[in-house]
PDB file of C-alpha atoms in Angstrom:
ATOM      1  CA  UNK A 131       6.683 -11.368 -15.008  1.00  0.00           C
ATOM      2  CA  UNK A 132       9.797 -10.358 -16.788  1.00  0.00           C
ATOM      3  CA  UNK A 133      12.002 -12.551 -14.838  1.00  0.00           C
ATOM      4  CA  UNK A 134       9.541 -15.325 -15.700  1.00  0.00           C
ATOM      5  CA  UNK A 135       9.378 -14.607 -19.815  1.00  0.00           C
ATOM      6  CA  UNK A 136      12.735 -14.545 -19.692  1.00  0.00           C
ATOM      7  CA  UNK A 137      12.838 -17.894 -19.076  1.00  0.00           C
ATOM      8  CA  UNK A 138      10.276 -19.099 -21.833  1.00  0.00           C
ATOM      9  CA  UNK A 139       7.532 -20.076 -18.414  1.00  0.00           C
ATOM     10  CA  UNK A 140       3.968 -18.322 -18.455  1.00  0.00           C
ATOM     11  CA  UNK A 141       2.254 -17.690 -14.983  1.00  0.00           C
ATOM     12  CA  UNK A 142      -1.301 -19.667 -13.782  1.00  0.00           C
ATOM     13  CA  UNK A 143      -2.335 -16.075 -12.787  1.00  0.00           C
ATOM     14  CA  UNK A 144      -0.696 -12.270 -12.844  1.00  0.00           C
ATOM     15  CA  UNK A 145      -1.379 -10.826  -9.715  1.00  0.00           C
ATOM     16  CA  UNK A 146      -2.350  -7.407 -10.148  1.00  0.00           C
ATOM     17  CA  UNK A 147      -1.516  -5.610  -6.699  1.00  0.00           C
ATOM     18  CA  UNK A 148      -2.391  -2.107  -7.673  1.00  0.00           C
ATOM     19  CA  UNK A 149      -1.678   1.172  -6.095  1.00  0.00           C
ATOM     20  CA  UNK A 150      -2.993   0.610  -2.321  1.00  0.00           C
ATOM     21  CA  UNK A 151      -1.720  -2.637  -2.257  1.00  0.00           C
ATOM     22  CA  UNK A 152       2.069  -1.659  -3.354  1.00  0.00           C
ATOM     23  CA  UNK A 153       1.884   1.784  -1.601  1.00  0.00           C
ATOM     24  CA  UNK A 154      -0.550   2.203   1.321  1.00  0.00           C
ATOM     25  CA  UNK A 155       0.960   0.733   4.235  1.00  0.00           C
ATOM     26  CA  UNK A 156      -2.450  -1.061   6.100  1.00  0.00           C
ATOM     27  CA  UNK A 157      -3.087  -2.651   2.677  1.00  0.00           C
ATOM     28  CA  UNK A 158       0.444  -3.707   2.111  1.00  0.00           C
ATOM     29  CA  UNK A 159      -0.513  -6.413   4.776  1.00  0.00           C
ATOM     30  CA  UNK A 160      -3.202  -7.501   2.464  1.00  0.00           C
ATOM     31  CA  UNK A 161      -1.087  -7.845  -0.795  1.00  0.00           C
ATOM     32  CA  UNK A 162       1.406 -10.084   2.037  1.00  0.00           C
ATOM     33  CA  UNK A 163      -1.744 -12.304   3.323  1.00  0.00           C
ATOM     34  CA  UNK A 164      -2.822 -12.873  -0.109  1.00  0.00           C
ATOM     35  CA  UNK A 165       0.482 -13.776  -1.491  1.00  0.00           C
ATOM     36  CA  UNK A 166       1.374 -16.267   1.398  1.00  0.00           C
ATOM     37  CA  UNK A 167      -2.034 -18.014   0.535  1.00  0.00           C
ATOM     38  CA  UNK A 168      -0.792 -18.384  -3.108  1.00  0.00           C
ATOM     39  CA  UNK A 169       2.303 -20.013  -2.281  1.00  0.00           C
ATOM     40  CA  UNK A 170       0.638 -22.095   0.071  1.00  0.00           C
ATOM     41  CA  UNK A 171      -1.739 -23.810  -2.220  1.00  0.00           C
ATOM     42  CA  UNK A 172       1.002 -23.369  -4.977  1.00  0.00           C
ATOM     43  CA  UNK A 173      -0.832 -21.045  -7.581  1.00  0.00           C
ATOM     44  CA  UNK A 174       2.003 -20.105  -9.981  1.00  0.00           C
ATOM     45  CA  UNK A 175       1.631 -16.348 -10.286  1.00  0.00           C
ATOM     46  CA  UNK A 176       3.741 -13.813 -11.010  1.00  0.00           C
ATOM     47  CA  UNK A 177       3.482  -9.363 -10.710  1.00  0.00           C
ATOM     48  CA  UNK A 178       4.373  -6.968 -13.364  1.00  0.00           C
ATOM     49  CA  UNK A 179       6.700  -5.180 -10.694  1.00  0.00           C
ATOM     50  CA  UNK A 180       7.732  -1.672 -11.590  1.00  0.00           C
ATOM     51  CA  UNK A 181       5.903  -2.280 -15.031  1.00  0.00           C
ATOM     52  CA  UNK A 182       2.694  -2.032 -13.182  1.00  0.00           C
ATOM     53  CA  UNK A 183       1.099   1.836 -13.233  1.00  0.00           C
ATOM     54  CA  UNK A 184      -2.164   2.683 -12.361  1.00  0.00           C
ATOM     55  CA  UNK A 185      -5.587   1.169 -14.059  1.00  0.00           C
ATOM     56  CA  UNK A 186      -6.847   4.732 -14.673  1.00  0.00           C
ATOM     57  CA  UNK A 187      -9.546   4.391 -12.448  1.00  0.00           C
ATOM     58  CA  UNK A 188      -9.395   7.476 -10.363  1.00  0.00           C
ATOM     59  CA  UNK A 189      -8.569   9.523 -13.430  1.00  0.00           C
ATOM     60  CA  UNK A 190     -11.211   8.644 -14.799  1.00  0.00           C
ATOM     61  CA  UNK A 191     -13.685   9.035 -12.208  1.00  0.00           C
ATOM     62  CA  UNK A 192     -12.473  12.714 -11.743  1.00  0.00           C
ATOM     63  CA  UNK A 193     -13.089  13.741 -15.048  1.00  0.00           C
ATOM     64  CA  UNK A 194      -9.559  13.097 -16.486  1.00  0.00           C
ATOM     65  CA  UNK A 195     -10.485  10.827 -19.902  1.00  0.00           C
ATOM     66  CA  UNK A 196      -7.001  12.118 -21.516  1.00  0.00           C
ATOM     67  CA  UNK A 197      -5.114  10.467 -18.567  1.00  0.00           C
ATOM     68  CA  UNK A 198      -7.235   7.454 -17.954  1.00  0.00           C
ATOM     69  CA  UNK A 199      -6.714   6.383 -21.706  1.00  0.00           C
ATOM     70  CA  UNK A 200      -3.113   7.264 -21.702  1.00  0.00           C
ATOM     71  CA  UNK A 201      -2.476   4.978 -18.236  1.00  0.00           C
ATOM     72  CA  UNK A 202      -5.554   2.378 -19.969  1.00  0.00           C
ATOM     73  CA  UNK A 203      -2.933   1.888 -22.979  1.00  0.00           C
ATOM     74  CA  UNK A 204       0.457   1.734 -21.172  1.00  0.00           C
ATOM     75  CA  UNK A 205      -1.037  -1.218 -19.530  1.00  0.00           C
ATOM     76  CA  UNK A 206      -2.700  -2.916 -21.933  1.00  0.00           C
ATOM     77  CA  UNK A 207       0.670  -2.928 -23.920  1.00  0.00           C
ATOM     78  CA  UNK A 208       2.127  -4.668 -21.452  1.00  0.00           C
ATOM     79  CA  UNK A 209       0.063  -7.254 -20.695  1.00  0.00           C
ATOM     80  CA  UNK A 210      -0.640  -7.862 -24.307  1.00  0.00           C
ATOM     81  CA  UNK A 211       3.330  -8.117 -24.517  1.00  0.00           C
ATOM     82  CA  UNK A 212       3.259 -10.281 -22.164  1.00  0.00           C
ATOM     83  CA  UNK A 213       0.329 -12.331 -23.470  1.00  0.00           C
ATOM     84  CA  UNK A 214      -1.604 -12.563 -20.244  1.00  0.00           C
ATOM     85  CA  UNK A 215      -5.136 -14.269 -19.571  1.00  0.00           C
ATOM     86  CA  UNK A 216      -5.922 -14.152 -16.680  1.00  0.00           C
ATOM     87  CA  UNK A 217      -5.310 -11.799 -13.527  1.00  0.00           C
ATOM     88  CA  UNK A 218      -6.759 -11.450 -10.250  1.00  0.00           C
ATOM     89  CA  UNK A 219      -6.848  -8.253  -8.255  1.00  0.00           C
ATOM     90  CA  UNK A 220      -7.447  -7.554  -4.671  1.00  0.00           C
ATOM     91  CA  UNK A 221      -8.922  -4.361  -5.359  1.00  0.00           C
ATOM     92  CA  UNK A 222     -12.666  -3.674  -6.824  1.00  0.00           C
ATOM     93  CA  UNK A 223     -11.840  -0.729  -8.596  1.00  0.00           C
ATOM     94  CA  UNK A 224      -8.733  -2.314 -10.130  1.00  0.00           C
ATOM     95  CA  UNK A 225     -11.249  -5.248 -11.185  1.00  0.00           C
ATOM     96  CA  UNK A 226     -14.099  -3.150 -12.441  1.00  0.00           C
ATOM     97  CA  UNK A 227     -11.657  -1.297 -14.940  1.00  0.00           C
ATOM     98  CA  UNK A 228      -9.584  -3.869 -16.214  1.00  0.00           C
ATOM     99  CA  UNK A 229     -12.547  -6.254 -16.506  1.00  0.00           C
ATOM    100  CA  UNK A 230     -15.254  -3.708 -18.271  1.00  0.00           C
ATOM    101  CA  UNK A 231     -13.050  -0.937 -19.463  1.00  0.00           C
ATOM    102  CA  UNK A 232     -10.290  -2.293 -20.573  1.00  0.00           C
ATOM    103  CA  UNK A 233     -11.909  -4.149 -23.603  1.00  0.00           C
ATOM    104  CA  UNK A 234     -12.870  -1.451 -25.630  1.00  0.00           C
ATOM    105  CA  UNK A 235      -9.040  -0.538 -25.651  1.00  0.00           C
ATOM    106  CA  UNK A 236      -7.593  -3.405 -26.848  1.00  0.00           C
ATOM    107  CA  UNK A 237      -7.461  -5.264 -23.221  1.00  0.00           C
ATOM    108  CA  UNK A 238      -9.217  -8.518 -23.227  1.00  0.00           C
ATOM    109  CA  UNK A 239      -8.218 -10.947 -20.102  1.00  0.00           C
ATOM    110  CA  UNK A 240     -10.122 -12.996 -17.640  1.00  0.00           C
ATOM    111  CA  UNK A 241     -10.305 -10.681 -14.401  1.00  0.00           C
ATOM    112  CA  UNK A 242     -10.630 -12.450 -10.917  1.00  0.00           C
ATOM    113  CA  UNK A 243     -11.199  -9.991  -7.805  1.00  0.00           C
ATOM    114  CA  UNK A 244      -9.391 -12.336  -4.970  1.00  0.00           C
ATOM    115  CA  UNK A 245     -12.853 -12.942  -2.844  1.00  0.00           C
ATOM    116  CA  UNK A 246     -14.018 -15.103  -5.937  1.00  0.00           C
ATOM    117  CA  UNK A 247     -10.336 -16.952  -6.082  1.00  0.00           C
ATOM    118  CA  UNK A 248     -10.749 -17.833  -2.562  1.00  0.00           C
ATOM    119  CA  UNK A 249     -13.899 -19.079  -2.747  1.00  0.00           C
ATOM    120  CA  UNK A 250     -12.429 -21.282  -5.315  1.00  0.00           C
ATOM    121  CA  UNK A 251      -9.881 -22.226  -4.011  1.00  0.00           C
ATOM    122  CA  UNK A 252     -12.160 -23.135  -0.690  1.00  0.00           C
ATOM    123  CA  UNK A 253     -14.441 -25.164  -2.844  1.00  0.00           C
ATOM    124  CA  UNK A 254     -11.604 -26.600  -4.472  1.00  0.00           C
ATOM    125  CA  UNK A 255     -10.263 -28.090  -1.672  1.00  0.00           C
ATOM    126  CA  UNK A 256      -7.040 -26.185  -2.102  1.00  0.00           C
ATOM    127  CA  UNK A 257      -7.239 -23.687   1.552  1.00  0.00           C
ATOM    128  CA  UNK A 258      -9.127 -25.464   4.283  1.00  0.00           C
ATOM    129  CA  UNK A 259     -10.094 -23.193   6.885  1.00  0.00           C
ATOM    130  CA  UNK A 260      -9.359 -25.227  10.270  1.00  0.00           C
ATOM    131  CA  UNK A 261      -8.924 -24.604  13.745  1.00  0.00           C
ATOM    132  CA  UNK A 262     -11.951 -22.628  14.251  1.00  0.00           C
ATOM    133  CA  UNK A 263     -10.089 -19.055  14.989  1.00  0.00           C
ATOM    134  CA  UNK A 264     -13.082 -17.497  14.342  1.00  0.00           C
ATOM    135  CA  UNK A 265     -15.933 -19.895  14.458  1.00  0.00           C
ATOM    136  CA  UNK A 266     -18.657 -18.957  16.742  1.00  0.00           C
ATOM    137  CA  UNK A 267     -17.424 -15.079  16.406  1.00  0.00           C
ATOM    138  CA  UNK A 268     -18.954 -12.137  14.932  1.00  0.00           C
ATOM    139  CA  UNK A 269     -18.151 -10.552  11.419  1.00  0.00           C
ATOM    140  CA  UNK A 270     -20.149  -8.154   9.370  1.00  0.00           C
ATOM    141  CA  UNK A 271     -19.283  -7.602   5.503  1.00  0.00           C
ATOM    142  CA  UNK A 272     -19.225  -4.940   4.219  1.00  0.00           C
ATOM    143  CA  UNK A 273     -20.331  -4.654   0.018  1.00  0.00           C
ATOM    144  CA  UNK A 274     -18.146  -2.679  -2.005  1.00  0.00           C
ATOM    145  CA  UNK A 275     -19.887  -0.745  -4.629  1.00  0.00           C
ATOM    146  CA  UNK A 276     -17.551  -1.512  -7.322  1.00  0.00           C
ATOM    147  CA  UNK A 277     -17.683  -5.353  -6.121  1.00  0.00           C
ATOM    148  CA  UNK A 278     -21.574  -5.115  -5.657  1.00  0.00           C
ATOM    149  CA  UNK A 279     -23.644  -3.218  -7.370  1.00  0.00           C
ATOM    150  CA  UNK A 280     -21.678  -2.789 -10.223  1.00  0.00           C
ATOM    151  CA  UNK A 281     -20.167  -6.097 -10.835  1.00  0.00           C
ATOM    152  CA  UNK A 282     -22.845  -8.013  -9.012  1.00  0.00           C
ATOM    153  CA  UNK A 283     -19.957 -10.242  -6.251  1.00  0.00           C
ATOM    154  CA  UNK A 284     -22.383 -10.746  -3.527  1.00  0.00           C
ATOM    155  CA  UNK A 285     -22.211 -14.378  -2.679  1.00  0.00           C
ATOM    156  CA  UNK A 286     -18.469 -14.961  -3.177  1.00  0.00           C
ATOM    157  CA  UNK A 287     -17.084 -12.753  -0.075  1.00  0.00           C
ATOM    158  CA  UNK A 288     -19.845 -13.880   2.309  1.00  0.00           C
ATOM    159  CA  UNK A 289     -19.058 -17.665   1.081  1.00  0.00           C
ATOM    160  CA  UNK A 290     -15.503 -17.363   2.031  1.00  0.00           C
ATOM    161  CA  UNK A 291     -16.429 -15.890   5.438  1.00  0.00           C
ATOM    162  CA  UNK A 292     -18.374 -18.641   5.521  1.00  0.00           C
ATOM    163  CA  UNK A 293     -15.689 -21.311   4.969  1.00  0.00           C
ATOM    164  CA  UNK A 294     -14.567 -19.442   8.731  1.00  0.00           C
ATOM    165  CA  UNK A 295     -17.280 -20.729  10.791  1.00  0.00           C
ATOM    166  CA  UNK A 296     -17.932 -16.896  11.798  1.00  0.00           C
ATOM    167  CA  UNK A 297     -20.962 -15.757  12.638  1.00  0.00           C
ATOM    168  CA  UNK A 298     -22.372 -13.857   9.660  1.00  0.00           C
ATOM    169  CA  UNK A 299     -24.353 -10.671  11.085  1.00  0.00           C
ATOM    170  CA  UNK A 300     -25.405  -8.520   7.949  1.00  0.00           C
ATOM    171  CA  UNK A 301     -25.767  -4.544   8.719  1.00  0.00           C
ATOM    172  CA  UNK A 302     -29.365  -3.323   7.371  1.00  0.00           C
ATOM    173  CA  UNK A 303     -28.318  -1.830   4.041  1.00  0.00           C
ATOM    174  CA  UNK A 304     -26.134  -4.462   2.615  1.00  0.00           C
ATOM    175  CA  UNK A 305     -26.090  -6.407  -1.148  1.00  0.00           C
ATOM    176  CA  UNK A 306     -27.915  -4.120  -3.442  1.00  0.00           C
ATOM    177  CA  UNK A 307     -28.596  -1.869  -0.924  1.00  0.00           C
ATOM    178  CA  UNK A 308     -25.433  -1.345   0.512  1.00  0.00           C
ATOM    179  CA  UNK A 309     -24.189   1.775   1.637  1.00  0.00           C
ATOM    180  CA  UNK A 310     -20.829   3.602   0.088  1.00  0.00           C
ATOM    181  CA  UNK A 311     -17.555   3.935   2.250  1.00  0.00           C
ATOM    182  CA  UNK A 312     -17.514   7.207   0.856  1.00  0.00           C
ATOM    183  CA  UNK A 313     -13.904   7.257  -1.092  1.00  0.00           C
ATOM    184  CA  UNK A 314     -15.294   5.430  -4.664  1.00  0.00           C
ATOM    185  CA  UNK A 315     -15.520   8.324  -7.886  1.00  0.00           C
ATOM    186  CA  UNK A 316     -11.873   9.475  -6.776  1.00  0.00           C
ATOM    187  CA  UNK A 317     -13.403  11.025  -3.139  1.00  0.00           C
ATOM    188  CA  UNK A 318     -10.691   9.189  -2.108  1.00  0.00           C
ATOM    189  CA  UNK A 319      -8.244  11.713  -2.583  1.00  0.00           C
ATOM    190  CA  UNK A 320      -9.799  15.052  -2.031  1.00  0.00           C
ATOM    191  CA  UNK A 321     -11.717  16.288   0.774  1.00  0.00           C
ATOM    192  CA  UNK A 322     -15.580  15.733   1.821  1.00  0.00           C
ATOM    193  CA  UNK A 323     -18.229  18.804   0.387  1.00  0.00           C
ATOM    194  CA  UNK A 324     -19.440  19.873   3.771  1.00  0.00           C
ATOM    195  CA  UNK A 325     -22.463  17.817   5.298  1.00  0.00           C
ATOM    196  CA  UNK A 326     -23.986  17.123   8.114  1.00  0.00           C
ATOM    197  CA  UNK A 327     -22.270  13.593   8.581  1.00  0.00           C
ATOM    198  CA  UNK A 328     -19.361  11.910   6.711  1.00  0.00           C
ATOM    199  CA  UNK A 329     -20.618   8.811   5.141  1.00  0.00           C
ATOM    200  CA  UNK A 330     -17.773   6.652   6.655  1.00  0.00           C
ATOM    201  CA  UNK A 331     -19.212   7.458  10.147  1.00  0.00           C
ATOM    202  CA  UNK A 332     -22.598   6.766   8.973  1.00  0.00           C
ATOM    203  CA  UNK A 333     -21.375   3.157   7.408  1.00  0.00           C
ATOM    204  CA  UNK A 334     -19.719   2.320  10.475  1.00  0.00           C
ATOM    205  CA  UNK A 335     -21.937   2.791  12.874  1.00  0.00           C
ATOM    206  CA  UNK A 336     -24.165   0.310  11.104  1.00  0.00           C
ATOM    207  CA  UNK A 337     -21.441  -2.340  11.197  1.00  0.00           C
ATOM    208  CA  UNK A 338     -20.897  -1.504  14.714  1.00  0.00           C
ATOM    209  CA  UNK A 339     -24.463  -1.931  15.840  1.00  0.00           C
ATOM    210  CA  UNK A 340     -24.401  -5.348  14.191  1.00  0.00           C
ATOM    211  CA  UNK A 341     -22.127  -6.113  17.507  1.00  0.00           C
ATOM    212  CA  UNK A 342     -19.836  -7.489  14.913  1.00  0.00           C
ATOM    213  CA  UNK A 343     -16.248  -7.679  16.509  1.00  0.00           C
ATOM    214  CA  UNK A 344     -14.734  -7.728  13.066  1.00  0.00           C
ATOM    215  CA  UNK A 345     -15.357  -5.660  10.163  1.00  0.00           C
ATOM    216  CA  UNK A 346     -14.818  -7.679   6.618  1.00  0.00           C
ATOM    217  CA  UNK A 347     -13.823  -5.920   3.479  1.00  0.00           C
ATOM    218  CA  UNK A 348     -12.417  -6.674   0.280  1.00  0.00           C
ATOM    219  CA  UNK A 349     -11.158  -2.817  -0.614  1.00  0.00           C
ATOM    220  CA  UNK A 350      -8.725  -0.879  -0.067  1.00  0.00           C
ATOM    221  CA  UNK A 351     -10.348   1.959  -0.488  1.00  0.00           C
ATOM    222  CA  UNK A 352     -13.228   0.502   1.907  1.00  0.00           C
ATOM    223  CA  UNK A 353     -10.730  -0.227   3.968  1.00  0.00           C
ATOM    224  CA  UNK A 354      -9.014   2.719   4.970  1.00  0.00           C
ATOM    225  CA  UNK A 355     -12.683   4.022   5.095  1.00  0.00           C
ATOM    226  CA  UNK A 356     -13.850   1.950   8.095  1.00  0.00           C
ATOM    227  CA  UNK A 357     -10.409   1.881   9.687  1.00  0.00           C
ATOM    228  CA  UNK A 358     -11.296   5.621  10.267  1.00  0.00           C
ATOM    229  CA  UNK A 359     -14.357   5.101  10.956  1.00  0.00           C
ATOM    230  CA  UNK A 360     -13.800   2.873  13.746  1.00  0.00           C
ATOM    231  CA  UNK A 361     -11.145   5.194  14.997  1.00  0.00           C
ATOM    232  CA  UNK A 362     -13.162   8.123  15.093  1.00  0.00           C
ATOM    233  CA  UNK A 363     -15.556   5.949  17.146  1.00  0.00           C
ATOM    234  CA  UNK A 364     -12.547   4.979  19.911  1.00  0.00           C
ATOM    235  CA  UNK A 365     -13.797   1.333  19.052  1.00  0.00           C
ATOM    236  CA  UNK A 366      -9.957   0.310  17.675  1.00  0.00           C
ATOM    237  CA  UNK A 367      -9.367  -1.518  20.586  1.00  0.00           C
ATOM    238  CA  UNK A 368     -12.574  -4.151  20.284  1.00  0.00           C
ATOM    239  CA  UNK A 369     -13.453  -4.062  16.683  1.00  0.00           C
ATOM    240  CA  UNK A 370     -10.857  -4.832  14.123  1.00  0.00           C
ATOM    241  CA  UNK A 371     -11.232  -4.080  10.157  1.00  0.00           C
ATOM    242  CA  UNK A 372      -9.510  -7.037   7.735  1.00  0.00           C
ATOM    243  CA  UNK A 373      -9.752  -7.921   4.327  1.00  0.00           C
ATOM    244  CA  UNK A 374     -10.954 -11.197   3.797  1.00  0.00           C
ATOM    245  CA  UNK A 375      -7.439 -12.417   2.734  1.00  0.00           C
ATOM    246  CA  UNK A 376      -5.913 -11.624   6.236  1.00  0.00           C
ATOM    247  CA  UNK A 377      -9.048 -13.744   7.412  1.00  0.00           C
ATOM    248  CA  UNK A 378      -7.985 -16.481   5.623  1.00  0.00           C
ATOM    249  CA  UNK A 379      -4.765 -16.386   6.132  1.00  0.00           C
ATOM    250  CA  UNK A 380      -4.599 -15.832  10.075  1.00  0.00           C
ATOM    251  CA  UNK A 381      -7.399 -19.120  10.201  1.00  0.00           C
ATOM    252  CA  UNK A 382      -4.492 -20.793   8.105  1.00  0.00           C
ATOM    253  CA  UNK A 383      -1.654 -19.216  10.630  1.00  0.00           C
ATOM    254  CA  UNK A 384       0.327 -18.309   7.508  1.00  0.00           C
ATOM    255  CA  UNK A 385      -0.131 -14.873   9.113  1.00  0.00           C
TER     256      UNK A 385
END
């Protein structure tokens, strides 16, 4: 983004890759799938780079309101420096607090989460899903609260998935009634309160009865989630958990 002020040009989008997508290693492959997609439909876009801290979100899901106002206002500073509209996220929870939270800060853009860009660029014309790498096969998707019940994305991801020719399979509690991964509200970084079951398990063994050889998300959080989930199962080897931009991207072989 700097590199592109600099030179007196404003991006179509900014591209907000957040911390799991610049850090975590599995959803590092994400932020790579998504971007390849960009260039190959020619979005201009651009990243804040190192200018880029966390939204707040966890902060302030764990009770830290001090720190989630202080990150809240670094960023809103720079994006308002920078004068950006619009930005799209890969993330839910990245999405949810930019988009709704932000606002009452200062921070007014038009926030995108990336399964409603595809679907536009789909019905655009822009990525056409050919080839048939996954027509005919099974996929279950799994709703992200922050992309679901709070911000009310059902038919975007599943529209997308869609464009695949898959085989849609839905698991029993899915839309409104969808089941948590278990890691939203910040669980994501401490440890379970003791239970009977941890609710990854539970979530993926309703994906896996589905007989879904693919797991869809569009989380990172969600992600990581199921990728254990499946693990703990031993089903790594025959079911495989990707964010719906590696879908589209692998049906596009820009993978």
């Amino acid at each position: 983004m700097a590199d592109m002020a600099a030179k007196g040009e404003a991006p179509e989008v900014l591209f907000w890759v957040g911390c799991a997508g610049s850090f975590d290693d599995r959803y590092k492959r994400v932020t790579k799938a998504f971007v390849k997609i960009l260039n190959a439909v020619n979005v201009k876009f651009a990243v804040l780079g190192t200018e880029e801290t966390c939204t707040g979100d966890p902060a302030r899901r764990a009770g830290n309101e001090f720190l989630f106002q202080m990150q809240a206002m670094s960023n809103i500073q720079v994006l308002n420096g920078y004068g950006v509209k619009r930005i799209v996220t890969a993330c839910p929870h990245c999405f949810n607090t930019i988009k709704n939270e932000y606002p009452e800060l200062g921070g007014n853009y038009e926030v995108i989460h990336h399964s409603t860009f595809l679907q536009q660029l789909i019905n655009e014309g822009k990525i056409k899903v050919e080839g048939g790498a996954f027509k005919g096969k099974k996929i279950t998707y799994h709703d992200s609260c922050y992309l679901g019940r709070a911000n009310e994305i059902y038919e975007a991801p599943r529209s997308v998935l869609e464009a695949l020719d898959a085989d849609l399979v839905e698991m029993k509690r899915c839309r409104t009634t969808g089941l948590c991964c278990g890691a939203g509200g910040a669980q994501m970084f401490k440890e379970p309160e003791k239970g009977k079951k941890d609710i990854n398990e539970e979530r993926t063994e309703e994906a896996l009865a589905t007989g879904a050889t693919t797991i869809a998300v569009a989380c990172p959080f969600c992600m990581t989630m199921m990728s254990d989930g499946v693990k703990s199962k031993e089903r790594e080897a025959d079911v495989k958990v990707k964010d719906l931009a590696e879908l589209i991207a692998e049906a596009n072989g820009l993978n």
